[in-house]
């Protein structure tokens, strides 16, 4: 059990979900930070912050991430800044004698032509999909970094691989939000009238989305129970097409699905990236929230918050750094 836990990316969707369940861990004191508290791209500032706090453990959630549009527009920024943040956290952990560090990877890093479902050992067997190669290579580099820092410095570092994440307190900014929050906001703001609601691609790609509170619980389980150098897929294997997800959102918001139009001139992204989470399930016996239930919770939260305090939803400004 760790008594003082630093959580980076504390105001983003997974950090917010973790914040909502800290009552389940009364022995631990959590410190949630975001980019306003410390610029993790800056090595000296990162080390100084961790040195001042002296945590037992770090859960590193902070990242620059977003949908396919962001990934294709800012590949260098995604590669550079994510690599810098990851290594600055590792260096801070090394220099400040942090007992354990949990690093976050992503299924987007797996080779585009890998056999499905994606197993952890496939990570370096080919290039990731061209639509998100910047962030993918940054995340992929975490794997050898874990092994190297464990070998040379004896640090207890683990790497967890969630798939798509969604939930309350997500990023709903049209400029850089992932697919699910983008669709929720777009459908909600256009729920009245008969205009078409346009979605990139043809709707056929299949996606696995894990409810953020499940991701938070999985991270805490691994923090307290998992200590191997092998990265670990922790996301759900429930899979839906983009079209199915769009139709579910429309149904919850009472929108006629005939208003949905798929723009086939826009890219689909990778068609399918199913993961194999059997290693995680075998050791944790973890149970996931069904996608439909998590989506309903998220939409209800968004609608209520939009009506009562819309300023508290991330919908404006440059929010590319979570």
PDB file of C-alpha atoms in Angstrom:
ATOM      1  CA  UNK A   1       0.000   0.000   0.000  1.00  0.00           C
ATOM      2  CA  UNK A   2       1.280   3.454  -0.923  1.00  0.00           C
ATOM      3  CA  UNK A   3       0.501   6.335   1.400  1.00  0.00           C
ATOM      4  CA  UNK A   4       1.352   9.348  -0.776  1.00  0.00           C
ATOM      5  CA  UNK A   5       0.386   9.086  -4.444  1.00  0.00           C
ATOM      6  CA  UNK A   6       1.048  11.741  -7.084  1.00  0.00           C
ATOM      7  CA  UNK A   7      -1.358  11.601 -10.038  1.00  0.00           C
ATOM      8  CA  UNK A   8      -0.416  13.588 -13.142  1.00  0.00           C
ATOM      9  CA  UNK A   9      -3.125  14.534 -15.627  1.00  0.00           C
ATOM     10  CA  UNK A  10      -5.363  14.874 -12.600  1.00  0.00           C
ATOM     11  CA  UNK A  11      -8.062  16.999 -14.233  1.00  0.00           C
ATOM     12  CA  UNK A  12      -8.503  14.865 -17.365  1.00  0.00           C
ATOM     13  CA  UNK A  13     -10.991  12.043 -17.735  1.00  0.00           C
ATOM     14  CA  UNK A  14      -9.039   9.228 -16.033  1.00  0.00           C
ATOM     15  CA  UNK A  15      -7.624  11.493 -13.341  1.00  0.00           C
ATOM     16  CA  UNK A  16     -11.109  12.789 -12.576  1.00  0.00           C
ATOM     17  CA  UNK A  17     -12.421   9.234 -12.419  1.00  0.00           C
ATOM     18  CA  UNK A  18      -9.630   8.284 -10.030  1.00  0.00           C
ATOM     19  CA  UNK A  19     -10.468  11.311  -7.913  1.00  0.00           C
ATOM     20  CA  UNK A  20     -14.060  10.059  -7.643  1.00  0.00           C
ATOM     21  CA  UNK A  21     -13.012   6.698  -6.137  1.00  0.00           C
ATOM     22  CA  UNK A  22     -10.288   7.732  -3.687  1.00  0.00           C
ATOM     23  CA  UNK A  23     -12.694   7.055  -0.822  1.00  0.00           C
ATOM     24  CA  UNK A  24     -12.105   3.367  -1.526  1.00  0.00           C
ATOM     25  CA  UNK A  25      -8.438   3.843  -0.547  1.00  0.00           C
ATOM     26  CA  UNK A  26      -8.509   5.567   2.865  1.00  0.00           C
ATOM     27  CA  UNK A  27      -4.915   4.581   3.659  1.00  0.00           C
ATOM     28  CA  UNK A  28      -3.604   6.655   0.738  1.00  0.00           C
ATOM     29  CA  UNK A  29      -3.375  10.403   0.268  1.00  0.00           C
ATOM     30  CA  UNK A  30      -3.646  11.507  -3.354  1.00  0.00           C
ATOM     31  CA  UNK A  31      -2.179  14.601  -4.986  1.00  0.00           C
ATOM     32  CA  UNK A  32      -3.767  15.406  -8.351  1.00  0.00           C
ATOM     33  CA  UNK A  33      -1.927  17.842 -10.606  1.00  0.00           C
ATOM     34  CA  UNK A  34      -2.382  19.205 -14.120  1.00  0.00           C
ATOM     35  CA  UNK A  35      -0.339  21.375 -16.461  1.00  0.00           C
ATOM     36  CA  UNK A  36      -1.161  24.510 -14.432  1.00  0.00           C
ATOM     37  CA  UNK A  37       0.530  23.008 -11.384  1.00  0.00           C
ATOM     38  CA  UNK A  38       3.654  21.779 -13.147  1.00  0.00           C
ATOM     39  CA  UNK A  39       4.885  21.834 -16.741  1.00  0.00           C
ATOM     40  CA  UNK A  40       5.979  18.218 -17.103  1.00  0.00           C
ATOM     41  CA  UNK A  41       7.676  18.971 -20.421  1.00  0.00           C
ATOM     42  CA  UNK A  42      10.257  20.914 -18.381  1.00  0.00           C
ATOM     43  CA  UNK A  43      12.718  18.503 -16.743  1.00  0.00           C
ATOM     44  CA  UNK A  44      13.910  20.809 -13.972  1.00  0.00           C
ATOM     45  CA  UNK A  45      10.390  21.848 -12.975  1.00  0.00           C
ATOM     46  CA  UNK A  46       9.225  18.239 -12.935  1.00  0.00           C
ATOM     47  CA  UNK A  47      12.092  17.095 -10.728  1.00  0.00           C
ATOM     48  CA  UNK A  48      11.637  20.073  -8.406  1.00  0.00           C
ATOM     49  CA  UNK A  49       7.920  19.380  -8.023  1.00  0.00           C
ATOM     50  CA  UNK A  50       8.377  15.693  -7.253  1.00  0.00           C
ATOM     51  CA  UNK A  51      11.266  16.482  -4.913  1.00  0.00           C
ATOM     52  CA  UNK A  52       9.098  18.921  -2.984  1.00  0.00           C
ATOM     53  CA  UNK A  53       6.202  16.488  -2.672  1.00  0.00           C
ATOM     54  CA  UNK A  54       8.213  13.294  -2.014  1.00  0.00           C
ATOM     55  CA  UNK A  55       5.502  10.810  -3.055  1.00  0.00           C
ATOM     56  CA  UNK A  56       5.713   7.050  -2.471  1.00  0.00           C
ATOM     57  CA  UNK A  57       4.204   6.400  -5.897  1.00  0.00           C
ATOM     58  CA  UNK A  58       3.407   8.207  -9.145  1.00  0.00           C
ATOM     59  CA  UNK A  59       0.525   7.404 -11.480  1.00  0.00           C
ATOM     60  CA  UNK A  60       1.483   9.145 -14.713  1.00  0.00           C
ATOM     61  CA  UNK A  61      -1.679   9.869 -16.704  1.00  0.00           C
ATOM     62  CA  UNK A  62      -0.713  13.201 -18.266  1.00  0.00           C
ATOM     63  CA  UNK A  63      -0.430  13.173 -22.048  1.00  0.00           C
ATOM     64  CA  UNK A  64      -1.171  15.150 -25.149  1.00  0.00           C
ATOM     65  CA  UNK A  65      -3.901  13.197 -26.871  1.00  0.00           C
ATOM     66  CA  UNK A  66      -7.046  13.547 -28.903  1.00  0.00           C
ATOM     67  CA  UNK A  67      -8.873  12.380 -31.985  1.00  0.00           C
ATOM     68  CA  UNK A  68      -7.624  11.563 -35.449  1.00  0.00           C
ATOM     69  CA  UNK A  69      -7.703  15.207 -36.562  1.00  0.00           C
ATOM     70  CA  UNK A  70      -5.371  16.275 -33.767  1.00  0.00           C
ATOM     71  CA  UNK A  71      -3.067  13.310 -34.338  1.00  0.00           C
ATOM     72  CA  UNK A  72      -2.650  14.107 -38.023  1.00  0.00           C
ATOM     73  CA  UNK A  73      -2.188  17.857 -37.492  1.00  0.00           C
ATOM     74  CA  UNK A  74       0.335  17.758 -34.629  1.00  0.00           C
ATOM     75  CA  UNK A  75       2.474  14.593 -35.030  1.00  0.00           C
ATOM     76  CA  UNK A  76       5.721  16.300 -33.968  1.00  0.00           C
ATOM     77  CA  UNK A  77       4.157  17.927 -30.905  1.00  0.00           C
ATOM     78  CA  UNK A  78       2.591  14.641 -29.858  1.00  0.00           C
ATOM     79  CA  UNK A  79       5.866  12.766 -30.280  1.00  0.00           C
ATOM     80  CA  UNK A  80       8.157  15.346 -28.675  1.00  0.00           C
ATOM     81  CA  UNK A  81       6.108  16.474 -25.699  1.00  0.00           C
ATOM     82  CA  UNK A  82       4.855  13.032 -24.720  1.00  0.00           C
ATOM     83  CA  UNK A  83       8.400  11.638 -24.827  1.00  0.00           C
ATOM     84  CA  UNK A  84       9.677  14.545 -22.738  1.00  0.00           C
ATOM     85  CA  UNK A  85       6.937  14.164 -20.130  1.00  0.00           C
ATOM     86  CA  UNK A  86       7.443  10.420 -19.848  1.00  0.00           C
ATOM     87  CA  UNK A  87      11.197  10.641 -19.354  1.00  0.00           C
ATOM     88  CA  UNK A  88      10.954  13.623 -17.019  1.00  0.00           C
ATOM     89  CA  UNK A  89       8.643  11.599 -14.777  1.00  0.00           C
ATOM     90  CA  UNK A  90      11.034   8.644 -14.868  1.00  0.00           C
ATOM     91  CA  UNK A  91      13.993  10.865 -14.049  1.00  0.00           C
ATOM     92  CA  UNK A  92      12.101  12.540 -11.217  1.00  0.00           C
ATOM     93  CA  UNK A  93      11.150   9.137  -9.841  1.00  0.00           C
ATOM     94  CA  UNK A  94      14.750   7.965 -10.041  1.00  0.00           C
ATOM     95  CA  UNK A  95      16.274  11.044  -8.427  1.00  0.00           C
ATOM     96  CA  UNK A  96      13.621  11.336  -5.714  1.00  0.00           C
ATOM     97  CA  UNK A  97      13.565   7.644  -4.744  1.00  0.00           C
ATOM     98  CA  UNK A  98       9.916   7.097  -5.630  1.00  0.00           C
ATOM     99  CA  UNK A  99       8.982   3.521  -4.718  1.00  0.00           C
ATOM    100  CA  UNK A 100       6.733   2.815  -7.706  1.00  0.00           C
ATOM    101  CA  UNK A 101       5.772   4.486 -10.990  1.00  0.00           C
ATOM    102  CA  UNK A 102       2.787   3.543 -13.128  1.00  0.00           C
ATOM    103  CA  UNK A 103       3.213   4.590 -16.769  1.00  0.00           C
ATOM    104  CA  UNK A 104       0.396   4.825 -19.319  1.00  0.00           C
ATOM    105  CA  UNK A 105       0.632   3.457 -22.843  1.00  0.00           C
ATOM    106  CA  UNK A 106      -2.056   3.162 -25.537  1.00  0.00           C
ATOM    107  CA  UNK A 107      -3.360   0.536 -27.940  1.00  0.00           C
ATOM    108  CA  UNK A 108      -2.652   2.967 -30.789  1.00  0.00           C
ATOM    109  CA  UNK A 109       1.041   2.091 -30.430  1.00  0.00           C
ATOM    110  CA  UNK A 110       0.529  -1.493 -31.595  1.00  0.00           C
ATOM    111  CA  UNK A 111       1.487  -2.339 -35.199  1.00  0.00           C
ATOM    112  CA  UNK A 112      -1.260  -1.538 -37.692  1.00  0.00           C
ATOM    113  CA  UNK A 113      -0.889  -4.962 -39.330  1.00  0.00           C
ATOM    114  CA  UNK A 114      -0.556  -7.012 -36.140  1.00  0.00           C
ATOM    115  CA  UNK A 115      -2.628 -10.142 -35.639  1.00  0.00           C
ATOM    116  CA  UNK A 116      -5.778  -9.635 -33.585  1.00  0.00           C
ATOM    117  CA  UNK A 117      -6.443  -9.588 -30.742  1.00  0.00           C
ATOM    118  CA  UNK A 118      -3.434  -7.463 -29.818  1.00  0.00           C
ATOM    119  CA  UNK A 119      -1.128  -9.131 -27.308  1.00  0.00           C
ATOM    120  CA  UNK A 120       1.423  -7.236 -25.241  1.00  0.00           C
ATOM    121  CA  UNK A 121       4.345  -8.960 -26.947  1.00  0.00           C
ATOM    122  CA  UNK A 122       3.296  -7.564 -30.363  1.00  0.00           C
ATOM    123  CA  UNK A 123       4.303  -4.014 -29.439  1.00  0.00           C
ATOM    124  CA  UNK A 124       7.479  -3.767 -31.555  1.00  0.00           C
ATOM    125  CA  UNK A 125       6.524  -6.071 -34.437  1.00  0.00           C
ATOM    126  CA  UNK A 126       5.739  -3.334 -36.980  1.00  0.00           C
ATOM    127  CA  UNK A 127       4.778   0.303 -37.473  1.00  0.00           C
ATOM    128  CA  UNK A 128       1.679   1.846 -35.879  1.00  0.00           C
ATOM    129  CA  UNK A 129      -1.088   3.255 -38.052  1.00  0.00           C
ATOM    130  CA  UNK A 130      -0.028   6.361 -39.987  1.00  0.00           C
ATOM    131  CA  UNK A 131      -2.938   8.407 -38.620  1.00  0.00           C
ATOM    132  CA  UNK A 132      -1.404   8.621 -35.133  1.00  0.00           C
ATOM    133  CA  UNK A 133       2.254   7.681 -35.494  1.00  0.00           C
ATOM    134  CA  UNK A 134       3.546  10.627 -33.424  1.00  0.00           C
ATOM    135  CA  UNK A 135       1.770   9.775 -30.195  1.00  0.00           C
ATOM    136  CA  UNK A 136       2.058   6.044 -30.894  1.00  0.00           C
ATOM    137  CA  UNK A 137       5.846   6.018 -31.097  1.00  0.00           C
ATOM    138  CA  UNK A 138       6.034   8.191 -27.973  1.00  0.00           C
ATOM    139  CA  UNK A 139       3.956   5.663 -26.068  1.00  0.00           C
ATOM    140  CA  UNK A 140       5.794   2.691 -27.557  1.00  0.00           C
ATOM    141  CA  UNK A 141       9.081   4.063 -26.224  1.00  0.00           C
ATOM    142  CA  UNK A 142       7.741   3.657 -22.692  1.00  0.00           C
ATOM    143  CA  UNK A 143       8.181  -0.124 -22.954  1.00  0.00           C
ATOM    144  CA  UNK A 144      11.995  -0.164 -23.402  1.00  0.00           C
ATOM    145  CA  UNK A 145      12.245   2.726 -20.941  1.00  0.00           C
ATOM    146  CA  UNK A 146      10.570   0.600 -18.273  1.00  0.00           C
ATOM    147  CA  UNK A 147      12.964  -2.278 -18.872  1.00  0.00           C
ATOM    148  CA  UNK A 148      16.017   0.003 -18.987  1.00  0.00           C
ATOM    149  CA  UNK A 149      15.211   1.931 -15.797  1.00  0.00           C
ATOM    150  CA  UNK A 150      14.388  -1.273 -13.953  1.00  0.00           C
ATOM    151  CA  UNK A 151      17.645  -2.893 -15.117  1.00  0.00           C
ATOM    152  CA  UNK A 152      19.987   0.022 -14.423  1.00  0.00           C
ATOM    153  CA  UNK A 153      18.362   1.731 -11.439  1.00  0.00           C
ATOM    154  CA  UNK A 154      16.212  -0.988  -9.876  1.00  0.00           C
ATOM    155  CA  UNK A 155      13.066   1.122 -10.092  1.00  0.00           C
ATOM    156  CA  UNK A 156       9.671  -0.536  -9.740  1.00  0.00           C
ATOM    157  CA  UNK A 157       7.985   0.761 -12.902  1.00  0.00           C
ATOM    158  CA  UNK A 158       5.015  -0.820 -14.645  1.00  0.00           C
ATOM    159  CA  UNK A 159       3.286   0.040 -17.918  1.00  0.00           C
ATOM    160  CA  UNK A 160      -0.484  -0.209 -18.383  1.00  0.00           C
ATOM    161  CA  UNK A 161      -2.264  -0.153 -21.741  1.00  0.00           C
ATOM    162  CA  UNK A 162      -5.862   1.077 -21.723  1.00  0.00           C
ATOM    163  CA  UNK A 163      -7.793   1.280 -24.969  1.00  0.00           C
ATOM    164  CA  UNK A 164     -10.292   4.059 -25.704  1.00  0.00           C
ATOM    165  CA  UNK A 165     -11.361   5.860 -22.526  1.00  0.00           C
ATOM    166  CA  UNK A 166     -14.563   7.827 -21.977  1.00  0.00           C
ATOM    167  CA  UNK A 167     -16.552   9.151 -19.060  1.00  0.00           C
ATOM    168  CA  UNK A 168     -17.563  12.141 -17.021  1.00  0.00           C
ATOM    169  CA  UNK A 169     -15.195  15.147 -17.075  1.00  0.00           C
ATOM    170  CA  UNK A 170     -13.861  14.187 -20.501  1.00  0.00           C
ATOM    171  CA  UNK A 171     -12.490  16.665 -23.039  1.00  0.00           C
ATOM    172  CA  UNK A 172     -15.440  17.959 -25.096  1.00  0.00           C
ATOM    173  CA  UNK A 173     -13.479  20.578 -27.039  1.00  0.00           C
ATOM    174  CA  UNK A 174     -14.273  20.201 -30.748  1.00  0.00           C
ATOM    175  CA  UNK A 175     -10.676  21.047 -31.684  1.00  0.00           C
ATOM    176  CA  UNK A 176      -9.053  18.047 -30.057  1.00  0.00           C
ATOM    177  CA  UNK A 177     -11.519  15.776 -28.255  1.00  0.00           C
ATOM    178  CA  UNK A 178     -11.639  12.018 -28.878  1.00  0.00           C
ATOM    179  CA  UNK A 179     -14.588  10.507 -30.714  1.00  0.00           C
ATOM    180  CA  UNK A 180     -17.074   9.673 -27.952  1.00  0.00           C
ATOM    181  CA  UNK A 181     -17.129  13.079 -26.185  1.00  0.00           C
ATOM    182  CA  UNK A 182     -17.110  14.847 -29.551  1.00  0.00           C
ATOM    183  CA  UNK A 183     -20.209  12.951 -30.649  1.00  0.00           C
ATOM    184  CA  UNK A 184     -21.973  13.475 -27.323  1.00  0.00           C
ATOM    185  CA  UNK A 185     -21.501  17.235 -27.505  1.00  0.00           C
ATOM    186  CA  UNK A 186     -22.321  17.505 -31.214  1.00  0.00           C
ATOM    187  CA  UNK A 187     -25.493  15.464 -30.859  1.00  0.00           C
ATOM    188  CA  UNK A 188     -26.589  17.356 -27.746  1.00  0.00           C
ATOM    189  CA  UNK A 189     -26.046  20.786 -29.293  1.00  0.00           C
ATOM    190  CA  UNK A 190     -27.861  19.746 -32.477  1.00  0.00           C
ATOM    191  CA  UNK A 191     -30.632  17.686 -30.916  1.00  0.00           C
ATOM    192  CA  UNK A 192     -33.319  20.124 -32.086  1.00  0.00           C
ATOM    193  CA  UNK A 193     -34.149  20.595 -35.754  1.00  0.00           C
ATOM    194  CA  UNK A 194     -33.633  18.403 -38.799  1.00  0.00           C
ATOM    195  CA  UNK A 195     -30.104  19.261 -39.940  1.00  0.00           C
ATOM    196  CA  UNK A 196     -27.669  16.465 -40.710  1.00  0.00           C
ATOM    197  CA  UNK A 197     -25.099  15.461 -38.090  1.00  0.00           C
ATOM    198  CA  UNK A 198     -21.924  14.565 -39.960  1.00  0.00           C
ATOM    199  CA  UNK A 199     -19.405  11.968 -38.754  1.00  0.00           C
ATOM    200  CA  UNK A 200     -16.000  11.301 -40.308  1.00  0.00           C
ATOM    201  CA  UNK A 201     -15.578   8.023 -42.185  1.00  0.00           C
ATOM    202  CA  UNK A 202     -18.121   5.372 -43.102  1.00  0.00           C
ATOM    203  CA  UNK A 203     -19.014   4.228 -39.570  1.00  0.00           C
ATOM    204  CA  UNK A 204     -17.663   0.689 -39.937  1.00  0.00           C
ATOM    205  CA  UNK A 205     -14.445   0.844 -37.832  1.00  0.00           C
ATOM    206  CA  UNK A 206     -14.702  -1.129 -34.603  1.00  0.00           C
ATOM    207  CA  UNK A 207     -13.633   0.332 -31.288  1.00  0.00           C
ATOM    208  CA  UNK A 208     -13.215  -0.798 -27.690  1.00  0.00           C
ATOM    209  CA  UNK A 209     -14.014   1.913 -25.149  1.00  0.00           C
ATOM    210  CA  UNK A 210     -13.487   1.461 -21.429  1.00  0.00           C
ATOM    211  CA  UNK A 211     -15.413   3.519 -18.882  1.00  0.00           C
ATOM    212  CA  UNK A 212     -13.003   5.866 -17.095  1.00  0.00           C
ATOM    213  CA  UNK A 213     -13.924   4.679 -13.598  1.00  0.00           C
ATOM    214  CA  UNK A 214     -13.013   1.137 -14.645  1.00  0.00           C
ATOM    215  CA  UNK A 215      -9.653   2.377 -15.926  1.00  0.00           C
ATOM    216  CA  UNK A 216      -9.057   4.164 -12.617  1.00  0.00           C
ATOM    217  CA  UNK A 217      -9.883   1.024 -10.638  1.00  0.00           C
ATOM    218  CA  UNK A 218      -7.619  -1.063 -12.872  1.00  0.00           C
ATOM    219  CA  UNK A 219      -4.747   1.374 -12.328  1.00  0.00           C
ATOM    220  CA  UNK A 220      -5.184   1.176  -8.566  1.00  0.00           C
ATOM    221  CA  UNK A 221      -5.326  -2.616  -8.628  1.00  0.00           C
ATOM    222  CA  UNK A 222      -2.101  -2.734 -10.621  1.00  0.00           C
ATOM    223  CA  UNK A 223      -0.416  -0.143  -8.411  1.00  0.00           C
ATOM    224  CA  UNK A 224      -1.032  -2.348  -5.396  1.00  0.00           C
ATOM    225  CA  UNK A 225      -0.658  -5.821  -6.942  1.00  0.00           C
ATOM    226  CA  UNK A 226       1.285  -5.836 -10.237  1.00  0.00           C
ATOM    227  CA  UNK A 227       5.072  -5.534 -10.344  1.00  0.00           C
ATOM    228  CA  UNK A 228       6.253  -7.074 -13.624  1.00  0.00           C
ATOM    229  CA  UNK A 229       8.237  -5.361 -16.372  1.00  0.00           C
ATOM    230  CA  UNK A 230       5.815  -6.784 -18.960  1.00  0.00           C
ATOM    231  CA  UNK A 231       3.320  -4.141 -20.102  1.00  0.00           C
ATOM    232  CA  UNK A 232      -0.297  -5.065 -19.427  1.00  0.00           C
ATOM    233  CA  UNK A 233      -3.457  -4.555 -21.498  1.00  0.00           C
ATOM    234  CA  UNK A 234      -6.144  -3.437 -19.036  1.00  0.00           C
ATOM    235  CA  UNK A 235      -9.012  -2.313 -21.285  1.00  0.00           C
ATOM    236  CA  UNK A 236     -12.325  -3.995 -21.966  1.00  0.00           C
ATOM    237  CA  UNK A 237     -12.802  -6.268 -24.962  1.00  0.00           C
ATOM    238  CA  UNK A 238     -16.379  -5.114 -25.612  1.00  0.00           C
ATOM    239  CA  UNK A 239     -16.363  -3.890 -29.206  1.00  0.00           C
ATOM    240  CA  UNK A 240     -18.762  -1.621 -31.112  1.00  0.00           C
ATOM    241  CA  UNK A 241     -18.668   0.071 -34.503  1.00  0.00           C
ATOM    242  CA  UNK A 242     -18.538   3.847 -34.810  1.00  0.00           C
ATOM    243  CA  UNK A 243     -22.033   3.649 -36.272  1.00  0.00           C
ATOM    244  CA  UNK A 244     -23.341   1.653 -33.301  1.00  0.00           C
ATOM    245  CA  UNK A 245     -21.858   4.164 -30.873  1.00  0.00           C
ATOM    246  CA  UNK A 246     -23.370   7.082 -32.782  1.00  0.00           C
ATOM    247  CA  UNK A 247     -26.778   5.414 -32.826  1.00  0.00           C
ATOM    248  CA  UNK A 248     -26.624   4.744 -29.073  1.00  0.00           C
ATOM    249  CA  UNK A 249     -25.859   8.407 -28.371  1.00  0.00           C
ATOM    250  CA  UNK A 250     -28.676   9.469 -30.688  1.00  0.00           C
ATOM    251  CA  UNK A 251     -31.052   7.101 -28.910  1.00  0.00           C
ATOM    252  CA  UNK A 252     -30.201   8.443 -25.447  1.00  0.00           C
ATOM    253  CA  UNK A 253     -30.789  12.006 -26.712  1.00  0.00           C
ATOM    254  CA  UNK A 254     -33.965  11.131 -28.649  1.00  0.00           C
ATOM    255  CA  UNK A 255     -32.440  12.051 -32.013  1.00  0.00           C
ATOM    256  CA  UNK A 256     -33.706  10.444 -35.215  1.00  0.00           C
ATOM    257  CA  UNK A 257     -30.853   8.350 -36.611  1.00  0.00           C
ATOM    258  CA  UNK A 258     -31.825   9.367 -40.155  1.00  0.00           C
ATOM    259  CA  UNK A 259     -30.124  12.691 -39.382  1.00  0.00           C
ATOM    260  CA  UNK A 260     -26.732  10.965 -39.053  1.00  0.00           C
ATOM    261  CA  UNK A 261     -24.566  11.212 -42.161  1.00  0.00           C
ATOM    262  CA  UNK A 262     -21.181   9.551 -42.642  1.00  0.00           C
ATOM    263  CA  UNK A 263     -18.627  11.536 -44.655  1.00  0.00           C
ATOM    264  CA  UNK A 264     -16.737   8.880 -46.587  1.00  0.00           C
ATOM    265  CA  UNK A 265     -14.306  11.475 -47.966  1.00  0.00           C
ATOM    266  CA  UNK A 266     -12.771  11.647 -44.479  1.00  0.00           C
ATOM    267  CA  UNK A 267     -10.412   8.968 -43.102  1.00  0.00           C
ATOM    268  CA  UNK A 268     -11.668   6.084 -40.998  1.00  0.00           C
ATOM    269  CA  UNK A 269      -8.462   5.543 -39.080  1.00  0.00           C
ATOM    270  CA  UNK A 270      -7.447   1.977 -38.346  1.00  0.00           C
ATOM    271  CA  UNK A 271     -10.367  -0.420 -38.913  1.00  0.00           C
ATOM    272  CA  UNK A 272     -10.002  -2.580 -35.835  1.00  0.00           C
ATOM    273  CA  UNK A 273      -7.617  -2.887 -32.879  1.00  0.00           C
ATOM    274  CA  UNK A 274      -9.094  -5.518 -30.586  1.00  0.00           C
ATOM    275  CA  UNK A 275      -6.945  -6.241 -27.545  1.00  0.00           C
ATOM    276  CA  UNK A 276      -6.185  -9.383 -25.596  1.00  0.00           C
ATOM    277  CA  UNK A 277      -6.637  -8.561 -21.902  1.00  0.00           C
ATOM    278  CA  UNK A 278      -6.461 -12.183 -20.739  1.00  0.00           C
ATOM    279  CA  UNK A 279      -3.246 -11.693 -18.771  1.00  0.00           C
ATOM    280  CA  UNK A 280      -4.821  -8.891 -16.714  1.00  0.00           C
ATOM    281  CA  UNK A 281      -8.126 -10.708 -16.237  1.00  0.00           C
ATOM    282  CA  UNK A 282      -6.394 -13.912 -15.139  1.00  0.00           C
ATOM    283  CA  UNK A 283      -4.610 -12.190 -12.263  1.00  0.00           C
ATOM    284  CA  UNK A 284      -7.208  -9.578 -11.269  1.00  0.00           C
ATOM    285  CA  UNK A 285     -10.613 -11.161 -12.068  1.00  0.00           C
ATOM    286  CA  UNK A 286     -11.622  -7.631 -13.071  1.00  0.00           C
ATOM    287  CA  UNK A 287     -15.203  -6.910 -14.160  1.00  0.00           C
ATOM    288  CA  UNK A 288     -16.026  -4.014 -16.485  1.00  0.00           C
ATOM    289  CA  UNK A 289     -18.971  -1.665 -16.692  1.00  0.00           C
ATOM    290  CA  UNK A 290     -20.921  -2.383 -19.919  1.00  0.00           C
ATOM    291  CA  UNK A 291     -20.327   0.311 -22.540  1.00  0.00           C
ATOM    292  CA  UNK A 292     -24.004   1.223 -22.738  1.00  0.00           C
ATOM    293  CA  UNK A 293     -24.230   1.822 -18.978  1.00  0.00           C
ATOM    294  CA  UNK A 294     -21.066   3.925 -18.914  1.00  0.00           C
ATOM    295  CA  UNK A 295     -22.256   5.907 -21.929  1.00  0.00           C
ATOM    296  CA  UNK A 296     -25.602   6.617 -20.293  1.00  0.00           C
ATOM    297  CA  UNK A 297     -23.842   7.866 -17.139  1.00  0.00           C
ATOM    298  CA  UNK A 298     -21.583  10.099 -19.238  1.00  0.00           C
ATOM    299  CA  UNK A 299     -24.405  11.566 -21.314  1.00  0.00           C
ATOM    300  CA  UNK A 300     -26.508  12.215 -18.213  1.00  0.00           C
ATOM    301  CA  UNK A 301     -23.557  13.980 -16.572  1.00  0.00           C
ATOM    302  CA  UNK A 302     -22.891  16.054 -19.696  1.00  0.00           C
ATOM    303  CA  UNK A 303     -26.529  17.124 -20.108  1.00  0.00           C
ATOM    304  CA  UNK A 304     -26.941  18.056 -16.444  1.00  0.00           C
ATOM    305  CA  UNK A 305     -23.632  19.924 -16.287  1.00  0.00           C
ATOM    306  CA  UNK A 306     -24.213  21.700 -19.616  1.00  0.00           C
ATOM    307  CA  UNK A 307     -27.506  23.063 -18.287  1.00  0.00           C
ATOM    308  CA  UNK A 308     -26.327  23.989 -14.780  1.00  0.00           C
ATOM    309  CA  UNK A 309     -22.655  24.990 -15.122  1.00  0.00           C
ATOM    310  CA  UNK A 310     -21.395  24.682 -18.714  1.00  0.00           C
ATOM    311  CA  UNK A 311     -18.223  26.575 -17.832  1.00  0.00           C
ATOM    312  CA  UNK A 312     -17.047  23.543 -15.848  1.00  0.00           C
ATOM    313  CA  UNK A 313     -16.967  21.366 -18.990  1.00  0.00           C
ATOM    314  CA  UNK A 314     -13.813  21.389 -21.102  1.00  0.00           C
ATOM    315  CA  UNK A 315     -15.289  22.802 -24.304  1.00  0.00           C
ATOM    316  CA  UNK A 316     -13.138  25.816 -25.140  1.00  0.00           C
ATOM    317  CA  UNK A 317      -9.554  26.919 -25.521  1.00  0.00           C
ATOM    318  CA  UNK A 318      -6.362  25.009 -26.149  1.00  0.00           C
ATOM    319  CA  UNK A 319      -6.860  21.885 -24.098  1.00  0.00           C
ATOM    320  CA  UNK A 320      -4.505  19.604 -26.003  1.00  0.00           C
ATOM    321  CA  UNK A 321      -2.451  18.975 -22.869  1.00  0.00           C
ATOM    322  CA  UNK A 322      -4.590  16.892 -20.533  1.00  0.00           C
TER     323      UNK A 322
END
